[in-house]
Coordinates of C-alpha atoms in Angstrom, one line a residue:
Chain B
M3 CA 33.3 27.4 38.5
A4 CA 30.2 29.4 39.5
V5 CA 27.2 29.1 37.2
F6 CA 27.3 32.8 36.2
E7 CA 30.8 32.4 34.9
Q8 CA 29.8 29.7 32.5
K9 CA 29.4 31.2 29.0
Y10 CA 28.6 29.9 25.6
K11 CA 31.7 28.3 24.1
P12 CA 31.7 27.3 20.5
Y13 CA 32.8 23.7 19.6
A14 CA 36.5 23.9 19.3
D15 CA 37.4 20.4 18.0
E16 CA 37.9 19.4 14.5
L17 CA 34.8 19.6 12.3
T18 CA 33.6 16.9 10.0
P19 CA 34.7 17.7 6.4
H20 CA 32.0 19.6 4.6
W21 CA 31.6 17.0 1.8
S22 CA 30.9 14.1 4.2
R23 CA 28.6 15.8 6.7
F24 CA 25.5 14.3 5.1
L25 CA 26.8 10.8 6.0
V26 CA 26.3 11.4 9.7
I27 CA 22.6 10.9 9.2
P28 CA 22.8 7.4 7.7
R29 CA 25.4 6.4 10.3
Y30 CA 22.9 7.0 13.1
A31 CA 19.9 5.8 11.1
Y32 CA 21.5 2.4 10.5
K33 CA 22.1 1.9 14.2
E34 CA 18.3 2.2 14.7
I35 CA 17.2 0.4 11.6
F36 CA 19.2 -2.7 12.2
Q37 CA 17.8 -3.1 15.7
S38 CA 14.6 -4.5 14.2
R39 CA 14.9 -8.2 13.7
L40 CA 12.1 -8.2 11.2
F41 CA 14.0 -5.7 9.0
L42 CA 17.2 -7.7 9.4
A43 CA 15.4 -10.8 8.2
L44 CA 14.0 -8.9 5.2
F45 CA 17.3 -7.4 4.4
V46 CA 19.1 -10.8 4.5
S47 CA 16.3 -12.3 2.3
C48 CA 17.1 -9.7 -0.3
F49 CA 20.4 -11.6 -1.0
V50 CA 18.8 -15.0 -1.6
Y51 CA 17.9 -14.3 -5.3
P52 CA 21.4 -12.9 -6.1
L53 CA 23.0 -15.9 -4.6
A54 CA 20.7 -18.2 -6.6
C55 CA 21.7 -16.3 -9.7
M56 CA 25.3 -16.6 -8.9
L57 CA 24.8 -20.4 -8.5
I58 CA 23.2 -20.5 -11.9
V59 CA 26.1 -18.7 -13.5
Y60 CA 28.5 -21.0 -11.7
L61 CA 26.6 -24.1 -12.9
H62 CA 26.9 -22.9 -16.5
H63 CA 30.7 -23.1 -16.3
N64 CA 31.1 -26.2 -14.2
A65 CA 30.6 -29.4 -16.2
T66 CA 31.4 -31.6 -13.2
A67 CA 28.6 -30.0 -11.1
L68 CA 26.1 -30.4 -14.0
E69 CA 27.1 -34.0 -14.4
M70 CA 26.7 -34.7 -10.7
L71 CA 23.2 -33.1 -10.8
K72 CA 22.5 -34.9 -14.1
L73 CA 21.4 -31.6 -15.6
P74 CA 22.0 -31.0 -19.3
I75 CA 23.4 -27.5 -20.0
T76 CA 20.4 -26.7 -22.3
Q77 CA 18.1 -27.0 -19.3
V78 CA 19.9 -24.4 -17.2
I79 CA 18.6 -20.9 -17.5
P80 CA 20.6 -19.0 -20.2
I81 CA 22.7 -16.1 -19.1
D82 CA 21.6 -13.3 -21.4
L83 CA 19.9 -9.9 -21.4
D84 CA 16.7 -11.5 -20.1
F85 CA 18.5 -13.1 -17.2
F86 CA 19.8 -9.7 -16.0
Y87 CA 16.5 -8.0 -16.8
Y88 CA 14.6 -10.3 -14.4
F89 CA 17.5 -9.9 -11.9
V90 CA 16.9 -6.2 -11.8
V91 CA 13.1 -6.6 -11.6
V92 CA 13.2 -9.0 -8.7
Q93 CA 15.8 -7.0 -6.8
S94 CA 13.8 -3.8 -7.4
T95 CA 10.7 -5.4 -5.9
F96 CA 12.8 -6.3 -2.8
G97 CA 14.0 -2.7 -2.8
F98 CA 10.4 -1.5 -2.7
F99 CA 9.7 -3.5 0.4
V100 CA 12.9 -2.3 2.1
T101 CA 11.9 1.3 1.3
M102 CA 8.4 0.6 2.6
F103 CA 9.9 -0.5 5.8
I104 CA 12.3 2.3 6.6
G105 CA 11.4 5.2 4.3
P106 CA 8.2 6.5 5.9
T107 CA 9.9 7.2 9.3
L108 CA 13.0 8.9 8.2
V109 CA 11.8 12.5 7.9
A110 CA 8.5 12.0 9.7
K111 CA 10.1 11.6 13.1
D112 CA 12.0 14.9 12.8
V113 CA 9.0 16.8 11.6
T114 CA 6.7 15.4 14.3
N115 CA 9.1 16.1 17.1
N116 CA 10.1 19.6 15.7
A117 CA 13.7 18.4 15.5
L118 CA 14.4 19.9 12.1
A119 CA 15.6 23.1 13.8
L120 CA 18.1 21.1 15.8
Y121 CA 19.7 19.9 12.6
L122 CA 19.5 23.1 10.7
C123 CA 20.9 25.3 13.5
R124 CA 24.2 23.5 12.9
P125 CA 26.5 24.1 10.0
F126 CA 24.3 21.7 8.0
S127 CA 22.2 22.9 5.1
R128 CA 18.7 21.7 4.0
F129 CA 20.2 20.2 1.0
E130 CA 22.7 18.2 3.1
Y131 CA 19.8 17.1 5.4
V132 CA 17.7 15.8 2.5
L133 CA 20.8 14.2 0.9
G134 CA 21.7 12.5 4.2
K135 CA 18.2 11.2 4.7
M136 CA 18.1 10.0 1.1
A137 CA 21.6 8.5 1.4
T138 CA 20.2 6.2 4.2
L139 CA 18.0 4.6 1.6
L140 CA 20.3 5.0 -1.4
I141 CA 23.1 3.1 0.2
L142 CA 20.9 0.3 1.5
L143 CA 19.1 0.0 -1.8
S144 CA 22.4 0.0 -3.7
L145 CA 23.5 -3.0 -1.7
I146 CA 20.6 -5.0 -2.9
T147 CA 20.1 -3.7 -6.5
W148 CA 23.0 -2.6 -8.7
L149 CA 26.0 -3.8 -6.5
P150 CA 25.0 -7.5 -6.6
G151 CA 24.0 -7.0 -10.3
I152 CA 27.5 -5.7 -11.1
L153 CA 29.1 -8.6 -9.1
L154 CA 26.9 -11.1 -11.0
F155 CA 28.0 -9.5 -14.3
L156 CA 31.7 -9.6 -13.3
L157 CA 31.4 -13.2 -12.2
Q158 CA 29.9 -14.2 -15.6
S159 CA 32.6 -12.1 -17.4
Y160 CA 35.3 -13.8 -15.3
L161 CA 34.0 -17.3 -16.1
E162 CA 33.1 -16.7 -19.7
G163 CA 36.1 -14.6 -20.7
I164 CA 36.9 -11.0 -21.6
S165 CA 35.3 -11.2 -25.0
W166 CA 31.9 -11.7 -23.3
L167 CA 32.5 -8.7 -21.1
F168 CA 33.2 -6.4 -24.1
G169 CA 30.3 -7.9 -26.1
N170 CA 27.8 -7.3 -23.3
L171 CA 28.8 -3.9 -21.9
R172 CA 25.2 -2.8 -22.5
I173 CA 24.1 -5.0 -19.6
I174 CA 26.3 -3.2 -17.1
F175 CA 25.0 0.1 -18.3
A176 CA 21.4 -1.2 -18.1
I177 CA 21.9 -2.5 -14.5
L178 CA 23.4 0.7 -13.3
V179 CA 21.0 3.1 -15.0
G180 CA 17.9 1.0 -14.3
S181 CA 18.6 0.4 -10.7
S182 CA 19.8 3.9 -10.0
I183 CA 16.6 5.4 -11.5
W184 CA 14.5 3.0 -9.4
I185 CA 16.2 3.6 -6.1
L186 CA 16.2 7.4 -6.7
L187 CA 12.5 7.3 -7.4
L188 CA 11.8 5.2 -4.3
A189 CA 14.0 7.4 -2.1
L190 CA 12.3 10.6 -3.3
M191 CA 8.8 9.3 -3.1
S192 CA 9.2 7.8 0.4
Q193 CA 10.9 11.0 1.7
A194 CA 8.2 13.3 0.3
I195 CA 5.5 11.1 1.8
S196 CA 7.4 10.9 5.1
A197 CA 7.7 14.7 5.3
W198 CA 4.0 15.2 4.8
V199 CA 2.4 12.2 6.5
K200 CA 3.6 12.1 10.0
W201 CA 2.0 8.8 11.0
R202 CA 4.2 5.9 10.0
V203 CA 1.3 3.5 9.3
A204 CA -0.5 6.0 7.1
A205 CA 2.8 6.8 5.2
M206 CA 3.4 3.2 4.6
G207 CA -0.1 2.7 3.4
I208 CA 0.1 5.7 1.0
L209 CA 3.4 4.4 -0.4
L210 CA 1.9 1.0 -0.9
G211 CA -1.2 2.5 -2.5
L212 CA 0.8 4.7 -4.9
F213 CA 2.5 1.7 -6.3
F214 CA -0.5 -0.6 -6.6
I215 CA -3.6 1.6 -7.2
P216 CA -2.4 3.5 -10.3
N217 CA -1.4 0.2 -11.9
A218 CA -4.9 -1.2 -11.4
M219 CA -6.4 2.0 -12.8
A220 CA -4.0 1.9 -15.8
A221 CA -5.1 -1.6 -16.6
I222 CA -8.8 -0.6 -16.4
I223 CA -8.2 2.4 -18.6
K224 CA -6.5 0.1 -21.1
G225 CA -9.5 -2.3 -20.9
I226 CA -12.1 0.4 -21.5
F227 CA -10.4 2.9 -23.8
E228 CA -8.0 0.4 -25.5
T229 CA -5.1 2.7 -25.0
N230 CA -1.8 2.2 -23.2
W231 CA -1.5 5.9 -22.2
G232 CA -3.1 5.2 -18.8
Y233 CA 0.2 3.6 -17.8
L234 CA 1.6 7.1 -17.5
I235 CA 0.1 7.3 -14.0
S236 CA 1.7 4.0 -12.8
T237 CA 5.2 4.3 -11.6
R238 CA 5.6 0.6 -11.8
S239 CA 4.7 0.6 -15.5
L240 CA 7.0 3.6 -16.1
M241 CA 9.9 1.7 -14.6
R242 CA 9.0 -1.5 -16.5
T243 CA 9.1 0.4 -19.7
I244 CA 12.4 2.0 -19.0
L245 CA 14.0 -1.3 -17.9
A246 CA 12.5 -3.0 -20.9
D247 CA 14.1 -0.4 -23.2
L248 CA 17.5 -0.6 -21.4
F249 CA 17.5 -4.4 -21.7
K250 CA 16.0 -4.5 -25.2
H251 CA 13.0 -6.3 -24.0
S252 CA 10.6 -4.8 -26.6
T253 CA 7.6 -6.9 -25.8
R254 CA 7.3 -5.3 -22.3
I255 CA 7.4 -1.7 -23.5
E256 CA 3.9 -0.3 -22.7
I257 CA 4.2 3.3 -23.6
P258 CA 6.7 5.4 -25.6
V259 CA 10.0 5.4 -23.8
W260 CA 10.4 9.2 -24.0
S261 CA 7.0 9.6 -22.2
A262 CA 8.1 7.3 -19.5
W263 CA 11.3 9.3 -18.9
T264 CA 9.3 12.5 -18.9
A265 CA 6.7 11.2 -16.4
L266 CA 9.4 10.0 -14.1
L267 CA 11.2 13.3 -14.2
V268 CA 7.9 15.1 -13.4
I269 CA 7.3 12.8 -10.5
C270 CA 10.8 13.3 -9.1
A271 CA 10.5 17.1 -9.5
I272 CA 7.1 17.0 -7.6
C273 CA 8.6 14.9 -4.8
L274 CA 11.6 17.3 -4.5
F275 CA 9.3 20.3 -4.4
L276 CA 7.2 18.7 -1.7
L277 CA 10.2 17.7 0.3
F278 CA 11.9 21.1 0.3
K279 CA 8.6 22.8 1.0
K280 CA 8.3 20.8 4.3
V281 CA 11.9 20.6 5.3
K282 CA 12.3 24.0 7.1
A283 CA 13.9 25.0 10.3
Y284 CA 10.7 26.6 11.5
E285 CA 7.0 26.0 10.9
V286 CA 4.2 28.5 11.3
I287 CA 1.1 26.7 12.8
S288 CA -2.1 28.6 12.3
Chain I
M25 CA -17.7 24.4 42.1
S26 CA -18.0 21.2 44.1
S27 CA -15.2 18.8 44.2
R28 CA -17.6 16.0 45.0
V29 CA -17.7 13.1 42.5
E30 CA -21.1 12.7 41.0
I31 CA -22.2 9.1 40.7
Y32 CA -25.2 8.0 38.7
S33 CA -26.9 4.9 39.7
A34 CA -26.5 2.2 37.0
E35 CA -29.2 -0.3 36.2
Q36 CA -27.8 -3.5 37.7
V37 CA -30.0 -6.5 37.7
K38 CA -28.4 -9.6 39.0
G39 CA -28.3 -12.5 36.6
K40 CA -29.5 -10.3 33.7
M41 CA -27.5 -8.6 31.0
P42 CA -28.1 -4.9 31.0
L43 CA -29.0 -4.8 27.3
A44 CA -30.7 -1.4 27.5
L45 CA -27.5 0.1 28.9
W46 CA -25.3 -1.6 26.3
W47 CA -27.6 -0.4 23.6
R48 CA -27.4 3.2 24.8
Q49 CA -23.6 3.0 25.1
F50 CA -23.4 1.4 21.7
Q51 CA -25.4 4.3 20.2
A52 CA -23.3 6.9 21.9
I53 CA -20.0 5.4 20.7
F54 CA -21.5 4.8 17.2
R55 CA -22.5 8.5 16.9
S56 CA -19.2 9.8 18.1
E57 CA -17.2 7.5 15.8
I58 CA -19.4 8.4 12.8
K59 CA -18.6 12.0 13.4
K60 CA -14.9 11.3 13.6
I61 CA -14.8 9.2 10.4
F62 CA -17.1 11.4 8.3
L63 CA -16.2 14.9 9.4
S64 CA -12.4 14.7 9.9
R65 CA -10.0 16.4 7.5
K66 CA -8.4 13.1 6.8
S67 CA -11.7 11.7 5.3
I68 CA -11.5 14.2 2.4
M69 CA -8.8 11.9 0.9
L70 CA -11.2 9.0 1.4
Y71 CA -14.0 10.7 -0.5
I72 CA -11.7 11.6 -3.4
F73 CA -10.5 8.0 -3.4
A74 CA -14.0 6.6 -3.5
L75 CA -14.8 9.0 -6.4
N76 CA -12.0 7.5 -8.6
P77 CA -14.1 4.9 -10.4
S78 CA -16.8 7.4 -11.2
L79 CA -14.2 9.6 -13.0
L80 CA -13.5 6.6 -15.3
F81 CA -17.2 6.3 -16.2
I82 CA -17.5 10.1 -16.7
M83 CA -14.5 9.9 -19.1
L84 CA -16.1 6.9 -20.8
N85 CA -19.3 8.9 -21.3
I86 CA -17.4 11.9 -22.8
F87 CA -14.8 10.2 -24.9
N88 CA -16.2 6.9 -26.0
D89 CA -18.2 6.1 -29.2
K90 CA -21.9 7.0 -28.7
K91 CA -23.0 3.7 -30.4
K92 CA -21.0 1.7 -28.0
L93 CA -22.5 3.5 -25.0
I94 CA -26.0 2.2 -25.8
D95 CA -24.8 -1.4 -26.3
A96 CA -26.0 -3.1 -23.1
Q97 CA -23.6 -6.1 -23.6
F98 CA -20.5 -3.8 -23.9
L99 CA -21.6 -1.6 -21.0
N100 CA -22.2 -4.6 -18.7
R101 CA -18.8 -6.1 -19.6
V102 CA -17.1 -2.7 -18.9
F103 CA -18.9 -2.3 -15.6
S104 CA -18.1 -5.8 -14.4
E105 CA -14.4 -5.3 -15.3
V106 CA -14.2 -2.0 -13.5
Y107 CA -16.2 -3.3 -10.6
E108 CA -14.0 -6.4 -10.0
G109 CA -10.7 -4.8 -11.0
L110 CA -11.0 -1.4 -9.4
I111 CA -14.0 -1.0 -7.1
L112 CA -13.9 -4.3 -5.3
R113 CA -10.1 -5.1 -5.4
V114 CA -8.8 -1.6 -4.9
V115 CA -11.3 1.0 -3.7
I116 CA -13.2 -1.2 -1.3
F117 CA -10.1 -3.0 -0.1
F118 CA -7.9 0.1 0.5
G119 CA -10.9 2.2 1.6
C120 CA -11.8 -0.4 4.3
S121 CA -8.2 -0.8 5.3
W122 CA -8.1 3.0 5.9
I123 CA -11.4 3.2 7.8
F124 CA -11.2 0.0 9.9
I125 CA -7.4 0.0 10.8
N126 CA -7.9 3.6 12.0
L127 CA -10.7 2.7 14.4
F128 CA -8.2 1.6 17.0
R129 CA -4.8 2.5 15.5
A130 CA -5.6 6.2 15.0
E131 CA -6.8 6.4 18.6
I132 CA -3.6 4.9 19.9
N133 CA -1.6 7.2 17.6
E134 CA -3.4 10.2 18.9
K135 CA -3.2 9.0 22.4
S136 CA -6.9 9.1 23.0
L137 CA -7.9 5.5 23.4
H138 CA -7.6 5.6 27.1
Y139 CA -10.5 8.0 27.3
Y140 CA -12.7 5.1 26.1
F141 CA -11.1 2.6 28.4
L142 CA -11.6 4.9 31.4
T143 CA -15.4 5.0 30.8
P144 CA -17.6 2.3 32.4
V145 CA -18.2 0.7 29.0
R146 CA -17.6 -3.0 28.4
R147 CA -14.7 -3.4 25.9
E148 CA -16.9 -5.7 23.8
V149 CA -19.5 -3.0 23.4
L150 CA -16.7 -0.6 22.3
V151 CA -15.3 -3.0 19.7
V152 CA -18.8 -3.8 18.3
A153 CA -19.8 -0.1 18.2
K154 CA -16.6 0.9 16.5
Y155 CA -16.9 -1.9 14.0
F156 CA -20.5 -1.0 13.1
S157 CA -19.7 2.7 12.8
G158 CA -16.9 1.8 10.4
L159 CA -19.2 -0.6 8.6
F160 CA -21.9 2.1 8.3
T161 CA -19.4 4.6 6.9
A162 CA -17.8 2.2 4.5
S163 CA -21.0 0.7 3.3
L164 CA -22.6 4.1 2.7
L165 CA -19.5 5.5 0.9
F166 CA -18.9 2.5 -1.3
S167 CA -22.6 1.9 -2.0
I168 CA -22.7 5.5 -3.3
T169 CA -19.7 4.8 -5.4
T170 CA -21.2 1.6 -6.9
L171 CA -24.6 3.1 -7.5
F172 CA -23.2 6.3 -8.9
C173 CA -21.1 4.3 -11.4
L174 CA -24.1 2.2 -12.3
F175 CA -26.1 5.5 -12.8
L176 CA -23.3 6.7 -15.1
I177 CA -23.4 3.5 -17.1
Y178 CA -27.2 3.8 -17.7
L179 CA -27.1 7.5 -18.3
P180 CA -26.3 7.5 -22.1
R181 CA -29.3 5.2 -22.8
G182 CA -31.8 7.7 -21.7
Y183 CA -34.5 7.6 -19.0
E184 CA -37.1 5.3 -20.7
S185 CA -34.6 2.8 -22.1
S186 CA -32.8 2.6 -18.7
M187 CA -36.1 2.1 -16.8
Q188 CA -37.1 -0.6 -19.2
Y189 CA -33.8 -2.3 -18.7
I190 CA -33.9 -2.1 -15.0
F191 CA -37.5 -3.1 -14.3
D192 CA -38.3 -5.4 -17.3
G193 CA -34.8 -6.7 -17.9
P194 CA -31.9 -7.9 -15.8
G195 CA -30.9 -4.3 -14.6
L196 CA -32.5 -4.5 -11.2
N197 CA -30.8 -7.8 -10.4
H198 CA -27.5 -6.4 -11.5
I199 CA -27.9 -3.2 -9.3
L200 CA -28.9 -5.2 -6.2
S201 CA -26.2 -7.8 -6.7
Y202 CA -23.4 -5.2 -7.1
W203 CA -24.7 -3.1 -4.2
G204 CA -24.9 -6.2 -2.0
I205 CA -21.4 -7.3 -3.0
S206 CA -20.1 -3.8 -2.0
V207 CA -21.7 -4.0 1.4
L208 CA -20.6 -7.6 1.9
G209 CA -17.1 -6.6 0.9
C210 CA -17.1 -3.9 3.6
V211 CA -18.5 -6.5 6.1
G212 CA -15.7 -9.0 5.3
Y213 CA -12.7 -6.8 4.8
G214 CA -13.8 -4.5 7.5
S215 CA -13.7 -7.2 10.2
M216 CA -10.2 -8.4 9.0
F217 CA -8.8 -4.9 9.1
L218 CA -10.3 -4.2 12.5
L219 CA -8.5 -7.3 13.7
L220 CA -5.2 -6.2 12.1
G221 CA -5.6 -2.8 13.7
V222 CA -6.1 -4.4 17.1
F223 CA -3.3 -7.0 16.9
F224 CA -0.5 -5.2 15.1
R225 CA 1.4 -2.1 15.9
N226 CA 2.2 -1.7 12.3
P227 CA -0.8 -3.3 10.4
I228 CA 0.4 -2.3 7.0
L229 CA 2.7 -5.3 6.6
P230 CA -0.1 -7.9 7.3
A231 CA -2.5 -5.8 5.2
T232 CA 0.0 -6.0 2.3
F233 CA 0.1 -9.8 2.8
L234 CA -3.7 -9.9 2.8
Y235 CA -3.7 -7.8 -0.4
C236 CA -1.2 -10.1 -2.1
W237 CA -3.2 -13.1 -1.0
E238 CA -6.4 -11.7 -2.4
L239 CA -4.6 -10.6 -5.6
I240 CA -3.3 -14.1 -6.3
S241 CA -6.5 -15.8 -5.5
F242 CA -7.1 -16.7 -9.1
L243 CA -3.8 -18.8 -9.1
L244 CA -4.8 -20.7 -5.9
P245 CA -6.2 -24.2 -5.9
P246 CA -9.9 -24.5 -5.1
L247 CA -9.3 -25.4 -1.5
L248 CA -7.2 -22.4 -0.8
K249 CA -9.5 -20.1 -2.8
K250 CA -12.0 -20.8 0.0
L251 CA -9.7 -18.9 2.4
T252 CA -10.0 -15.7 0.4
I253 CA -12.8 -13.2 0.8
I254 CA -12.7 -12.2 -2.9
H255 CA -13.7 -15.8 -3.9
Y256 CA -17.0 -15.5 -2.1
L257 CA -17.6 -12.0 -3.4
Q258 CA -16.8 -12.9 -7.0
S259 CA -19.2 -15.9 -6.8
L260 CA -22.0 -13.4 -6.3
T261 CA -21.3 -11.2 -9.3
P262 CA -24.0 -11.5 -11.9
I263 CA -21.5 -11.4 -14.8
K264 CA -18.6 -13.8 -14.6
L265 CA -15.4 -12.7 -16.1
S266 CA -12.5 -14.8 -17.3
E267 CA -9.6 -14.6 -14.9
G268 CA -6.9 -15.2 -17.5
P269 CA -5.1 -18.1 -19.0
Y270 CA -3.1 -18.9 -15.8
A271 CA -6.2 -19.0 -13.6
I272 CA -7.2 -22.2 -11.8
V273 CA -10.9 -22.4 -12.3
A274 CA -13.0 -23.2 -9.3
E275 CA -16.7 -23.7 -8.9
P276 CA -18.3 -20.5 -7.6
V277 CA -20.1 -20.9 -4.3
S278 CA -23.9 -20.3 -4.2
A279 CA -25.2 -17.2 -2.5
W280 CA -26.6 -19.4 0.3
V281 CA -23.1 -20.4 1.1
A282 CA -21.2 -17.1 0.3
V283 CA -23.3 -14.7 2.3
P284 CA -23.5 -16.7 5.6
S285 CA -19.8 -17.6 5.2
L286 CA -18.9 -13.9 5.2
F287 CA -21.1 -13.2 8.2
L288 CA -19.7 -16.2 10.0
L289 CA -16.1 -15.0 9.3
T290 CA -17.1 -11.5 10.6
A291 CA -18.6 -13.0 13.8
V292 CA -15.5 -15.1 14.5
V293 CA -13.1 -12.2 13.8
L294 CA -15.1 -9.8 16.0
T295 CA -15.1 -12.3 18.8
V296 CA -11.3 -12.6 18.6
A297 CA -11.0 -8.8 18.4
C298 CA -13.2 -8.5 21.5
L299 CA -11.1 -11.0 23.5
K300 CA -8.0 -9.1 22.5
V301 CA -9.3 -5.7 23.4
R302 CA -10.7 -7.0 26.7
K303 CA -7.2 -7.7 27.9
M304 CA -5.6 -4.7 26.1
E305 CA -3.3 -2.4 28.1
I306 CA -2.2 0.8 26.5
S307 CA 1.4 1.9 26.5
Y308 CA 1.6 4.8 24.2
S309 CA 5.4 5.0 24.7
N310 CA 5.8 1.7 22.9
E311 CA 4.0 2.9 19.8

């Protein structure tokens, strides 16, 4: 066929269902992310602690194993609210490092290479784009935070009996809510930074700084002014307070719980605003 | 316009190092780098970051009890806490990481390092000039931070009382010590971050490791403490703070050991960086 006879032809095949279009982004992102052996090693190491916890749960219910190890049951870590609290804290820390590794590049690459227009010229909205990019992180972080937490809880319920499950339903709620808030916050913050800071190294540095520097400042404010309100600027402290409240760990509550929730909501709103301000199909460069 | 290449004769004396030429090249790179670090838009964030501790002291002056603000013991304790907890461990550490990592990494990111490499400048001169430009910037910025915070601490006492404390009391010793520690911090951390920027494509991960290593220094046994920069810097502070109930106490090193140790570390690190840069080949597509 002659070149002049070639015309624009719209895509005629079956379209991806509207509800699942955002999942196209994570599918391609994972292909790239898992090519890094360093990341793979980090991701695998995220499952070491859950496995160790499962072993502890198993030991609690296996008298033969305890006898073989010559370990009295009183010396094995008790399975209670604190056990699950520390599980969420440890896994959240791993979640932060996973986010630091992959979060800063997700949007930055598209912004740097002016590729946003290529996404948004398709039947794909800004909301779906943001959701897709966030899903990349949310799915991965779910795999290392609340999913193993729930599995751990179910294992303990299975071994301890149904009465333990009904007596400790609060734990499952705390794991779900605590982990979800944390991974949502991580995803939003990393995406917002990624959209505004195009250089990966700088974006990683800023993400790292945002989690460490305000904490140090809050501790100094506490030291000088003898007030805990400084912890409002530290996302780590906000999360610690919320988790402590969910797991009834009252000694670790640093600021009123309502203020921690409010501060987190404000941070999430700011991140969303920054993200949508940058994610546009066009950019006017002055 | 002539298409002829203009060649300037270089001073080449067999068997002798062209020190004068290297010095001129050093000065040229130094000036150019200083402009880049000080006058770029990115440095605004650095200035704001360096101002952070001063805001705390301004708040302290506004909101705290006036009686407390003239109590020398209280103010010295507060300053040493803020200095060690915020200025040294956070502001100087992260500030130096920003300045020194960017000396090479930012050039690679902006695809401009090859301009330096194409000029007839020895790579070693380039590394040293870049390091000293970073050191000058960091030292100036964080010295201002330290001295301004000290000024804010002495402000509520009034002019006469402050002068008396500085010149007749331990004030001058404190000021010089803290100022010196800030500069030494820039010397030590700066060299480490320059090395990370040269060796790693993504220096944030090793920088995070370095931060964690410095952060847990109080938990380390005395032998391992000697492998942290913060141990030498803390040994020089005029007011020693408790590191908490879990800390493993180690004898602070004397200034005669701490200062040369940091300079020695810097010399070794710069040598390694020079050797690396000497054989460096740029491939921007891999970045």
